[in-house]
mmCIF file of C-alpha atoms in Angstrom:
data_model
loop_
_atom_site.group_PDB
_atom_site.id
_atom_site.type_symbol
_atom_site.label_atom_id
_atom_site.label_comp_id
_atom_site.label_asym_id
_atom_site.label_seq_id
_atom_site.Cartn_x
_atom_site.Cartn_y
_atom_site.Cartn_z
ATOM 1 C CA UNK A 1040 11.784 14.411 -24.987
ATOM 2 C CA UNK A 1041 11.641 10.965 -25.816
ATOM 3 C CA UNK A 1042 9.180 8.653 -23.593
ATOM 4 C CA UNK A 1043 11.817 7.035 -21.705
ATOM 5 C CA UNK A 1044 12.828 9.794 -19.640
ATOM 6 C CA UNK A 1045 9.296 10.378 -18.382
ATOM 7 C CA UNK A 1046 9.462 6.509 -17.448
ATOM 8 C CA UNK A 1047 12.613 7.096 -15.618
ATOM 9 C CA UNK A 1048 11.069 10.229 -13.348
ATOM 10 C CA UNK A 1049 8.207 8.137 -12.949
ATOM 11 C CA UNK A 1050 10.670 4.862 -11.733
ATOM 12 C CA UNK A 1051 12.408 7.244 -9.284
ATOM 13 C CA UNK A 1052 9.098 9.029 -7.656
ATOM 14 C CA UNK A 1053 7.849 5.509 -7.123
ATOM 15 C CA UNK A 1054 11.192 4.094 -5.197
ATOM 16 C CA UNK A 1055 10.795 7.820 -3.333
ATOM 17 C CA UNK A 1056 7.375 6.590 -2.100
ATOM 18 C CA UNK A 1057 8.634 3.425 -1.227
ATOM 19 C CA UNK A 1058 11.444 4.303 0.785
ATOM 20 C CA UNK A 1059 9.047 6.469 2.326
ATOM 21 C CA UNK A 1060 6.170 4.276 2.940
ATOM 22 C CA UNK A 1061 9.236 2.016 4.679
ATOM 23 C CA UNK A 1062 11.067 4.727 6.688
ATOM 24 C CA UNK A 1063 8.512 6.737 8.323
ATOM 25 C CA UNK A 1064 6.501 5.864 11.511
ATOM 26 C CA UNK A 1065 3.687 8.670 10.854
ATOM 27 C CA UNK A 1066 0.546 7.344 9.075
ATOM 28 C CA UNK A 1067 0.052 11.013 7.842
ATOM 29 C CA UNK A 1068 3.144 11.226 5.689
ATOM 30 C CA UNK A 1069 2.911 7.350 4.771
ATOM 31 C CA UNK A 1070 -0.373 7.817 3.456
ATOM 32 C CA UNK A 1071 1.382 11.122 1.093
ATOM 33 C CA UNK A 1072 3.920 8.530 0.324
ATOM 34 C CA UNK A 1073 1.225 6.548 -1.227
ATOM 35 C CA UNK A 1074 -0.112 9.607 -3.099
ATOM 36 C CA UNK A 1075 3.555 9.699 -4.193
ATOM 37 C CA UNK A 1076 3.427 5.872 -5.441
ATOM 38 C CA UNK A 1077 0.066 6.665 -7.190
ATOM 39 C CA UNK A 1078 0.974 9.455 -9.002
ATOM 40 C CA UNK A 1079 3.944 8.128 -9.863
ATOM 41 C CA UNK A 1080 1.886 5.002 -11.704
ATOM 42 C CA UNK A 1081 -0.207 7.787 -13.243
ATOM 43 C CA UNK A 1082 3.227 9.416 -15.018
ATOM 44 C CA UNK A 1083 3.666 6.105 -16.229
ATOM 45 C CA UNK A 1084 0.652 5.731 -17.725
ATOM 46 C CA UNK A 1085 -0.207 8.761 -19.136
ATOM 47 C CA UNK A 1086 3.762 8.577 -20.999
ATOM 48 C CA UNK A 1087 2.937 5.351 -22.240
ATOM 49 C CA UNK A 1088 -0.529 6.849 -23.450
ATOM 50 C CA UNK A 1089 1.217 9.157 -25.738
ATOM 51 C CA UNK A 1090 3.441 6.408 -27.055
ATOM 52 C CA UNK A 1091 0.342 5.053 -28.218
ATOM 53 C CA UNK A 1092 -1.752 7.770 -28.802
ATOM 54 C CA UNK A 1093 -4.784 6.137 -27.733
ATOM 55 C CA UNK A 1094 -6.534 7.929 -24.277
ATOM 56 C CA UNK A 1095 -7.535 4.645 -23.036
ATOM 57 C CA UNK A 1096 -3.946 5.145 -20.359
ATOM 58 C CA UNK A 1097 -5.458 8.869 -19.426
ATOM 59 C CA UNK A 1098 -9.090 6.997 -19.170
ATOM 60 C CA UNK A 1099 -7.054 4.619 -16.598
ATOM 61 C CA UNK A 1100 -5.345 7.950 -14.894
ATOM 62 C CA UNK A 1101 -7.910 9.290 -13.953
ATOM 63 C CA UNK A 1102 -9.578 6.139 -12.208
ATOM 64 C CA UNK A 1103 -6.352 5.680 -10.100
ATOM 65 C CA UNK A 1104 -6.740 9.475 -9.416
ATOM 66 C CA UNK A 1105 -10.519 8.277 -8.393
ATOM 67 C CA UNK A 1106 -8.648 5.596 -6.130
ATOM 68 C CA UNK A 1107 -6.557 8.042 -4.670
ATOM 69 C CA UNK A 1108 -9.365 10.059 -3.203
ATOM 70 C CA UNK A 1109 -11.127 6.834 -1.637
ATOM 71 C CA UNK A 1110 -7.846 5.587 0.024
ATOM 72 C CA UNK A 1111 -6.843 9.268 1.129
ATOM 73 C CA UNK A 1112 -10.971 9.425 2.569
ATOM 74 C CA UNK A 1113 -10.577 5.891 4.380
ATOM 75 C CA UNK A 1114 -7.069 6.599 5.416
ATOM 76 C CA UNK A 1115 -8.009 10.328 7.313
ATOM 77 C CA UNK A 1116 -11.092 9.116 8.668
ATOM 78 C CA UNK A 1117 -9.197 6.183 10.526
ATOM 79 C CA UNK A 1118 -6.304 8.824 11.686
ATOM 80 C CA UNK A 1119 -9.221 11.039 12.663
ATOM 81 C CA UNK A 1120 -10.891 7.971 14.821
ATOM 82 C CA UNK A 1121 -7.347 7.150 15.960
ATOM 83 C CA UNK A 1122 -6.721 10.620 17.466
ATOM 84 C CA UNK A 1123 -9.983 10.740 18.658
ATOM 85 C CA UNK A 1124 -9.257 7.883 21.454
ATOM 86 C CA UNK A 1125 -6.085 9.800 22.399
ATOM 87 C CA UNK A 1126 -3.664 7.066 21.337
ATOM 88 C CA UNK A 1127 -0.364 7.384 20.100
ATOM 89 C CA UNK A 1128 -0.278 8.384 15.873
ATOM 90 C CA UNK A 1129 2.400 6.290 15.193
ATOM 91 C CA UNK A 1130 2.094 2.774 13.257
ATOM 92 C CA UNK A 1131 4.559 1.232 15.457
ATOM 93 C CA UNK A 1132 2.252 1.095 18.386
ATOM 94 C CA UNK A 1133 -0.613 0.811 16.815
ATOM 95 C CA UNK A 1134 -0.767 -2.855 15.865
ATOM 96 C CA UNK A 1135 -4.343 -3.877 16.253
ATOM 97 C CA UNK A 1136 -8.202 -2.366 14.649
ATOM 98 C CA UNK A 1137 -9.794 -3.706 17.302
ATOM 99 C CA UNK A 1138 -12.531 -1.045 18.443
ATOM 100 C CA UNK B 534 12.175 23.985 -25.448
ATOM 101 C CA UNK B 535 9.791 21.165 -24.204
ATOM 102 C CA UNK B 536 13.275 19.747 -22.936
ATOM 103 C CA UNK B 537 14.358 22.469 -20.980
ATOM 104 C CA UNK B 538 10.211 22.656 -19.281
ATOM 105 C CA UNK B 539 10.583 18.960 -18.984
ATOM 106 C CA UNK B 540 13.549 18.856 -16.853
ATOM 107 C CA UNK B 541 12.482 21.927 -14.781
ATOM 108 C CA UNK B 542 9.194 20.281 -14.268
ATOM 109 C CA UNK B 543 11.227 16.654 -13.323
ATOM 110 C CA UNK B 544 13.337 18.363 -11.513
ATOM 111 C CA UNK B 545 10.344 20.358 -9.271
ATOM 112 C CA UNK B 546 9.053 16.606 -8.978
ATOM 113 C CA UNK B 547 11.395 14.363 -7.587
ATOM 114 C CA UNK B 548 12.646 17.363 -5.373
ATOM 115 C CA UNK B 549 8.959 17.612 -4.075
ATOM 116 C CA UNK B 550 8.963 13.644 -3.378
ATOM 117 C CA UNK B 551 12.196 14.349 -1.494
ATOM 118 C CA UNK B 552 11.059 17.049 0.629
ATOM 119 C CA UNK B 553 7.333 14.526 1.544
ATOM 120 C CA UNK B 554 9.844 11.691 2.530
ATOM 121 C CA UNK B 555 12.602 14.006 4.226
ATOM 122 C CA UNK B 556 10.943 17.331 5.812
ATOM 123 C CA UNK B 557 9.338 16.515 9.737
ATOM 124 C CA UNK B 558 6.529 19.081 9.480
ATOM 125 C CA UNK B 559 3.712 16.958 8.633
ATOM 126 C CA UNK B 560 2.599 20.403 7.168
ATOM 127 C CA UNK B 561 5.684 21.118 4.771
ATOM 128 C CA UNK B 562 5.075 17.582 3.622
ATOM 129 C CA UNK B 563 2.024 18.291 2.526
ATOM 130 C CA UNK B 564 2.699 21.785 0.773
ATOM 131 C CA UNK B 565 5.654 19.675 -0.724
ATOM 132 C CA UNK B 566 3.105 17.451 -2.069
ATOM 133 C CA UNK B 567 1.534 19.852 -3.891
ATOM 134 C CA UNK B 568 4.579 21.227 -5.469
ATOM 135 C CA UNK B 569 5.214 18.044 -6.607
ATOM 136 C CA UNK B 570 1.698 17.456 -7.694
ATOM 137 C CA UNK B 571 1.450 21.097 -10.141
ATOM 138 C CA UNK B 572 5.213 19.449 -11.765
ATOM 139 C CA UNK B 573 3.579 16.806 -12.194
ATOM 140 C CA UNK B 574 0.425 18.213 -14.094
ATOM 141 C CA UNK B 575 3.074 20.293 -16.182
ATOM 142 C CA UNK B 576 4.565 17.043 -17.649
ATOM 143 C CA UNK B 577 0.963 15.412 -18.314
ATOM 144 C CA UNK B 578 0.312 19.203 -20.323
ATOM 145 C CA UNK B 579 3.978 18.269 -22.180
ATOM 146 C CA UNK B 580 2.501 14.493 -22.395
ATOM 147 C CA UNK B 581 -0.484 16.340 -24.115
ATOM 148 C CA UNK B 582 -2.883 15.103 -21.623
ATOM 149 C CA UNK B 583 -4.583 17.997 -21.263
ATOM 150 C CA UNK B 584 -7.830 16.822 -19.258
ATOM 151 C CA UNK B 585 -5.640 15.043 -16.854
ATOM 152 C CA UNK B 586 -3.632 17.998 -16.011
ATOM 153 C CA UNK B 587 -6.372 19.720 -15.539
ATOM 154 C CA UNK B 588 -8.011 17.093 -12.825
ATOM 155 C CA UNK B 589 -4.583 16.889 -11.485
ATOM 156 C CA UNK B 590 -4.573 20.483 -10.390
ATOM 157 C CA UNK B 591 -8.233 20.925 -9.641
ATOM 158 C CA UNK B 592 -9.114 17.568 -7.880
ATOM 159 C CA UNK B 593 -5.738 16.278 -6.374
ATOM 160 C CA UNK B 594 -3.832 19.805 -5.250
ATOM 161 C CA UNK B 595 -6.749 21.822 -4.978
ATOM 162 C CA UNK B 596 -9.762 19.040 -3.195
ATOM 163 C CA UNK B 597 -7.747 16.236 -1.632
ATOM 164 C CA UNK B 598 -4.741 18.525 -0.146
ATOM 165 C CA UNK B 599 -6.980 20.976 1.721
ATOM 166 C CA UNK B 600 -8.538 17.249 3.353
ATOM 167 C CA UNK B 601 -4.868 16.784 4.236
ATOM 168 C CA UNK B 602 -4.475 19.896 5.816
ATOM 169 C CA UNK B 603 -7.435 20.002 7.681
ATOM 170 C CA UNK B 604 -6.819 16.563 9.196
ATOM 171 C CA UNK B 605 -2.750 17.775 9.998
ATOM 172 C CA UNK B 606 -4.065 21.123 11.464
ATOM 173 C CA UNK B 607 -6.749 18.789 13.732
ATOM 174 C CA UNK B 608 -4.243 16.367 14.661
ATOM 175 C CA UNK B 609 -1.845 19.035 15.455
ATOM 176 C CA UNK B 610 1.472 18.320 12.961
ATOM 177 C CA UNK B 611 4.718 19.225 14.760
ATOM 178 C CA UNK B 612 4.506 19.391 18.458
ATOM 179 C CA UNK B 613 2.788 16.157 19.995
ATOM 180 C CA UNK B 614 3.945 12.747 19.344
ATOM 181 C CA UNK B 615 4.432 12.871 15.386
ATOM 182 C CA UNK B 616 7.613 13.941 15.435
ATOM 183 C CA UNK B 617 9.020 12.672 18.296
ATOM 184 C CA UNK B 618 10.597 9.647 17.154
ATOM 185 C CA UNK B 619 13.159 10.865 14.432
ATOM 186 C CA UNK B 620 15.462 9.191 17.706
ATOM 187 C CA UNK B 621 13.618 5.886 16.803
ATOM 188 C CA UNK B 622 14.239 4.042 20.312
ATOM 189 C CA UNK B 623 12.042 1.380 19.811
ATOM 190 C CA UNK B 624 11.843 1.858 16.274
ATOM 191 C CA UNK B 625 14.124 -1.350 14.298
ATOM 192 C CA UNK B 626 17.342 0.290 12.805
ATOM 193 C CA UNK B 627 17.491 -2.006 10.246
ATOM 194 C CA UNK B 628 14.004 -0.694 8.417
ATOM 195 C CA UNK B 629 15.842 3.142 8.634
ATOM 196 C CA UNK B 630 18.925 1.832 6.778
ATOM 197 C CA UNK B 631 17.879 -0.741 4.554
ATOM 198 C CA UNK B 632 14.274 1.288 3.624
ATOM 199 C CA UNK B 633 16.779 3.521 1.508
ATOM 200 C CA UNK B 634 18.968 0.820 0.305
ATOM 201 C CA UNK B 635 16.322 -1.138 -1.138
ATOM 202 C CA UNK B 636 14.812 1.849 -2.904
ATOM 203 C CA UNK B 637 18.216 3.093 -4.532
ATOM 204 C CA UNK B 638 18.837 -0.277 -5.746
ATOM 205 C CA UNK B 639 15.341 -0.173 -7.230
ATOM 206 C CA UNK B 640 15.275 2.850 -8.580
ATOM 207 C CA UNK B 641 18.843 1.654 -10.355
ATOM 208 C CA UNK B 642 17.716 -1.118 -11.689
ATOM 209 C CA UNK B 643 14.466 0.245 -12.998
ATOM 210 C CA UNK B 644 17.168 3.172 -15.025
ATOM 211 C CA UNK B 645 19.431 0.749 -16.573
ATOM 212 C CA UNK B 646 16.420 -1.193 -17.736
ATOM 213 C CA UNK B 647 14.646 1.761 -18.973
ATOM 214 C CA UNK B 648 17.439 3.294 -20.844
ATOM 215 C CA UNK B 649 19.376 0.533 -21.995
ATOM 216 C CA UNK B 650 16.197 -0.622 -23.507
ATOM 217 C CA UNK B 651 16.318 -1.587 -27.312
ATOM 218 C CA UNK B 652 12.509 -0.984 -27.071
ATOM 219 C CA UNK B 653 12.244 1.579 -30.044
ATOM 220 C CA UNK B 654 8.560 3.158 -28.916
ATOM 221 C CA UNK B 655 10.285 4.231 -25.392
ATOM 222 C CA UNK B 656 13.070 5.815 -27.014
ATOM 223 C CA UNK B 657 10.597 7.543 -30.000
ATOM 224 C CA UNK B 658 8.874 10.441 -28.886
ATOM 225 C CA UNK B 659 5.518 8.671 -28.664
ATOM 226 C CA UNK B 660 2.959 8.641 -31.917
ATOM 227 C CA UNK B 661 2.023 11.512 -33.925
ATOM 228 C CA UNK B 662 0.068 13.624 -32.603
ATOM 229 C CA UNK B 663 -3.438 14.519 -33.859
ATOM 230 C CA UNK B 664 -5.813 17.144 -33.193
ATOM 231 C CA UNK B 665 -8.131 16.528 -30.144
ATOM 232 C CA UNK B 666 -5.923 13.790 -28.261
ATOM 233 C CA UNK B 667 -6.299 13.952 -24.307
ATOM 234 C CA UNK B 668 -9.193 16.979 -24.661
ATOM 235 C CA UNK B 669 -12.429 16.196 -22.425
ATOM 236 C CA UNK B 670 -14.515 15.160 -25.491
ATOM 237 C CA UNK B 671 -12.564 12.198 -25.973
ATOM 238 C CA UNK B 672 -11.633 11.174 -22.329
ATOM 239 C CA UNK B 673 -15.840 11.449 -21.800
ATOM 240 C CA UNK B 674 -16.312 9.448 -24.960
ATOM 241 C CA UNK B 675 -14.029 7.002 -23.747
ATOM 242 C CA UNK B 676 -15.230 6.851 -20.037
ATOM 243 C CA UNK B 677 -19.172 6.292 -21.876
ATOM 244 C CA UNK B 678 -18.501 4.033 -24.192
ATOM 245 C CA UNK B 679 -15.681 1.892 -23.414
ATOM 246 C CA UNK B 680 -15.286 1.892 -20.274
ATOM 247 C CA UNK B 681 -18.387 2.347 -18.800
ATOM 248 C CA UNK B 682 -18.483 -0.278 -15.966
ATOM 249 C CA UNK B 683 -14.879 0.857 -14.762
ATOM 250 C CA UNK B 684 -16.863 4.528 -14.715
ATOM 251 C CA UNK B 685 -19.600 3.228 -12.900
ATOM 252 C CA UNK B 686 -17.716 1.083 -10.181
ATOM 253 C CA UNK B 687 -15.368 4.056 -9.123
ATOM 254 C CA UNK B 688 -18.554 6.162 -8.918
ATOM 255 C CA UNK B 689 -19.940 3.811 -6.644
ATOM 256 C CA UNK B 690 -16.416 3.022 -4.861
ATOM 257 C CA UNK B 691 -16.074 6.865 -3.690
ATOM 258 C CA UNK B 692 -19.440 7.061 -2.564
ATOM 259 C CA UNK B 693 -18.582 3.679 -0.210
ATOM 260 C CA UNK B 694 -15.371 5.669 0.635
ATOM 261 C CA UNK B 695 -17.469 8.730 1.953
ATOM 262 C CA UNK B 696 -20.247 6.997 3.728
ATOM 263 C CA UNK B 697 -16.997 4.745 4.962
ATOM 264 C CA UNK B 698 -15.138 7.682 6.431
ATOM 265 C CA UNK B 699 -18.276 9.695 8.142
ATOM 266 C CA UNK B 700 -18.929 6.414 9.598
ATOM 267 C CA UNK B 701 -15.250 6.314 11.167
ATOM 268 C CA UNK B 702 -14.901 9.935 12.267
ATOM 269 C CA UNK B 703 -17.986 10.171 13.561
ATOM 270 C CA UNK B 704 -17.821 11.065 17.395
ATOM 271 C CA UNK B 705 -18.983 7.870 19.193
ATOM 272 C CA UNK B 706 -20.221 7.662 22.899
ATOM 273 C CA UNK B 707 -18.108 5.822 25.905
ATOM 274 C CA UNK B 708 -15.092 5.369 23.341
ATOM 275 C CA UNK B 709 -13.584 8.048 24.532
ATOM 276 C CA UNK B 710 -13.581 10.113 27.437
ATOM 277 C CA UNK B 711 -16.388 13.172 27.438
ATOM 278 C CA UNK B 712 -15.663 15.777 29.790
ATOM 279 C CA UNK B 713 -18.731 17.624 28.773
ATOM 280 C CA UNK B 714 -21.311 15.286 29.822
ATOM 281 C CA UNK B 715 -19.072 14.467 33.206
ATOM 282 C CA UNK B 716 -18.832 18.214 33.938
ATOM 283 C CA UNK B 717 -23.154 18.432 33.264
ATOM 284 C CA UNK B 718 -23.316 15.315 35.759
ATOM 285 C CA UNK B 719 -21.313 16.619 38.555
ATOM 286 C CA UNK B 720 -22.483 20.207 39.442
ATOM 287 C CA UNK B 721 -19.995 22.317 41.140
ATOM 288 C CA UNK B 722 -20.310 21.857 44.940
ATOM 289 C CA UNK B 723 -19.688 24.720 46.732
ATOM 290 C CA UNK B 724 -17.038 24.705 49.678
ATOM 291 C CA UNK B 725 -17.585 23.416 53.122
ATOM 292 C CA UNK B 726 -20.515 21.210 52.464
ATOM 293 C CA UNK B 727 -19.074 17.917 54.267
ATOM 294 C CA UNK B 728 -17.626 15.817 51.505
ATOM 295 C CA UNK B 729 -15.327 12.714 52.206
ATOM 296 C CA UNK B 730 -12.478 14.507 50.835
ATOM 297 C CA UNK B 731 -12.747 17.690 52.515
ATOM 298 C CA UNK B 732 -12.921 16.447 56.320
ATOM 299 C CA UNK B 733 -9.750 14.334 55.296
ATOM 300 C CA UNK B 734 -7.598 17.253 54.002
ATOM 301 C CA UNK B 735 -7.623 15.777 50.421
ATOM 302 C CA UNK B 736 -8.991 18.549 48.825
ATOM 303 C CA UNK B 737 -8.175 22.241 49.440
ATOM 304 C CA UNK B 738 -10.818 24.415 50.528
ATOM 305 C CA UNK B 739 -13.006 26.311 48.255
ATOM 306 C CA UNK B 740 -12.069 23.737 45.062
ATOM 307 C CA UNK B 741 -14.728 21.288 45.918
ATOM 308 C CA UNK B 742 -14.352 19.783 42.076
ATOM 309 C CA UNK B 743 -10.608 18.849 42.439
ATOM 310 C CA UNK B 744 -10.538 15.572 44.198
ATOM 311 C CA UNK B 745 -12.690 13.711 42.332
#
C-alpha cells in the first residue's frame, strides 16, 4: 500500500480524538481520546519512517509512546485524587485545582 | 495481500476510535481502545516496524490499559455520575454539534490534501527495504548513540510522572471525610444513658449512634 493511505487512517484517528476530546464531559474517556490523538501521531510517524527508511521516526515513536504513559500516570492519579474528595467526575464542574 | 491486511487492520482502527468516542461504558471504551491499539500494531508490523509493534502490544495494550481499568473499576464506570449527562442540561449544545463538525471538516481537508498530493514519496511505497530495518538492534543503536539525551530525559520524565502520581493518589488526612477514625473516636453508647438527644425524642431508643 502506498504511504499515503496510512497518512490518511492516521488524519482520520486524529480528528476521532479530537471530536472526542471536544464532545465528552468524562475525563476518563477524554484522557483515551488523547491516547487516540497520540497514537494517531505515532501512525504518522512510523509511515513516514518507512518512506525514508531511516528508524530515527520509530526512535521518535516510541518516546511519544514514553509520553503517553507519563500523561496517562498524571492524568489517573488526578481522577483518583478527584474521586477521592467525592466530587463530581465531570470536567464541566470541575473548573478549579485548587486543593 | 498486505492490501487486503492493511484495510482489515484500518478498518479494526478507526472502528475502535469510533466505539472510545461513541460507546458510554467507560469500560467498553477502554476494551475498544485496545482493539484499536493491536490494529494499530498490525499496520506498524506492515510498516515493518517491528520493535514498535512489539512495544505497542506489550507496553500500551498490555501495561497502560490494565492502569485504565483499574482506575474505571475504582471509580465505578457506568452507574454514578459518568454517564449521567448524555442529556447534557447544563452542558453548551453548541460544543455537542459543532465538536463533530469541526472534526469532519478536518479530517476532509487533511484527505484531499493527502491524496491529491503531487508529493511522489507519499504516493511510493516508501524506500527499499533492507535487512534489519525497525529490529531492536537498530532502534537501541539509535536510542545510544543519536539520541541519547532524548533517551535520557524521557527516562527521567516517567520517573517524575510516577513519583508525581503516588504523590496525588496518595490518601491525605482532613481532605476528605474518614469515617474510620470518627467511628474509633465515638464509641458506641449504649441506650438509655441520658444523652441530649434521647430525653428530647430525637433519637430512637436503643440506636444511641444515630443522631449525631
Amino acid at each position: 500500500m502506498a504511504i499515503g493511505w496510512y497518512l490518511v487512517v492516521s488524519a482520520i484517528i486524529f480528528c476521532i480524538g479530537a471530536v472526542g476530546v471536544l464532545v465528552r464531559p468524562n475525563p476518563l474517556v477524554i484522557l483515551l481520546c488523547l491516547e487516540l490523538m497520540l497514537n494517531a501521531a505515532n501512525l504518522a510517524l512510523v509511515a513516514f519512517s518507512r518512506m525514508w527508511g531511516g528508524s530515527d521516526g520509530q526512535v521518535f515513536a516510541l518516546i511519544v509512546m514514553v509520553i503517553a504513559a507519563c500523561e496517562v500516570t498524571v492524568g489517573l492519579g488526578l481522577i483518583v485524587a478527584i474521586y477521592r474528595r467525592r466530587l463530581a467526575i465531570d470536567v464541566d464542574e470541575l473548573n478549579e485545582l485548587r486543593g | 495481500m498486505s492490501a487486503v491486511l492493511f484495510f482489515i487492520a484500518a478498518i479494526v482502527a478507526i472502528a475502535g476510535a469510533f466505539g472510545v468516542v461513541m460507546l458510554r461504558n467507560p469500560f467498553y471504551n477502554v476494551l475498544s481502545l485496545v482493539c484499536h491499539l493491536v490494529a494499530l500494531a498490525a499496520l506498524f508490523l506492515l510498516l515493518r516496524a517491528e520493535f514498535v509493534a512489539a512495544a505497542q502490544v506489550v507496553v500500551y495494550a498490555g501495561a497502560v490499559m490494565v492502569l485504565y481499568v483499574f482506575v474505571v473499576a475504582y471509580v465505578g464506570g457506568a452507574d454514578e455520575s459518568v454517564t449521567h449527562f448524555t442529556g447534557g442540561a447544563d452542558r453548551p449544545g453548541a460544543l455537542r454539534v459543532l465538536g463533530p463538525l469541526f472534526g469532519v471538516a478536518v479530517a476532509v481537508e487533511l484527505c484531499i490534501a493527502l491524496l491529491g498530493t503531487a508529493l511522489k514519496g507519499i504516493s511510493g511505497k516508501g524506500a527499499p527495504y533492507v535487512l534489519g530495518f525497525g529490529t531492536p538492534k537498530q532502534i537501541g543503536t539509535e536510542f545510544l548513540t543519536t539520541y541519547l539525551f532524548p533517551f535520557e530525559v524521557a527516562s527521567l520524565l516517567l520517573l517524575v510522572a510516577a513519583i508525581g502520581a503516588v504523590v496525588l493518589a496518595r490518601r491525605r488526612r482532613g481532605l476528605e471525610p474518614d469515617e474510620s477514625l470518627d467511628a474509633r473516636l465515638r464509641p458506641a453508647r449504649p441506650a438509655y444513658t441520658g444523652t441530649m438527644a434521647e430525653v428530647a425524642g430525637l433519637v430512637a431508643h436503643g440506636d444511641g449512634e444515630a443522631g449525631r
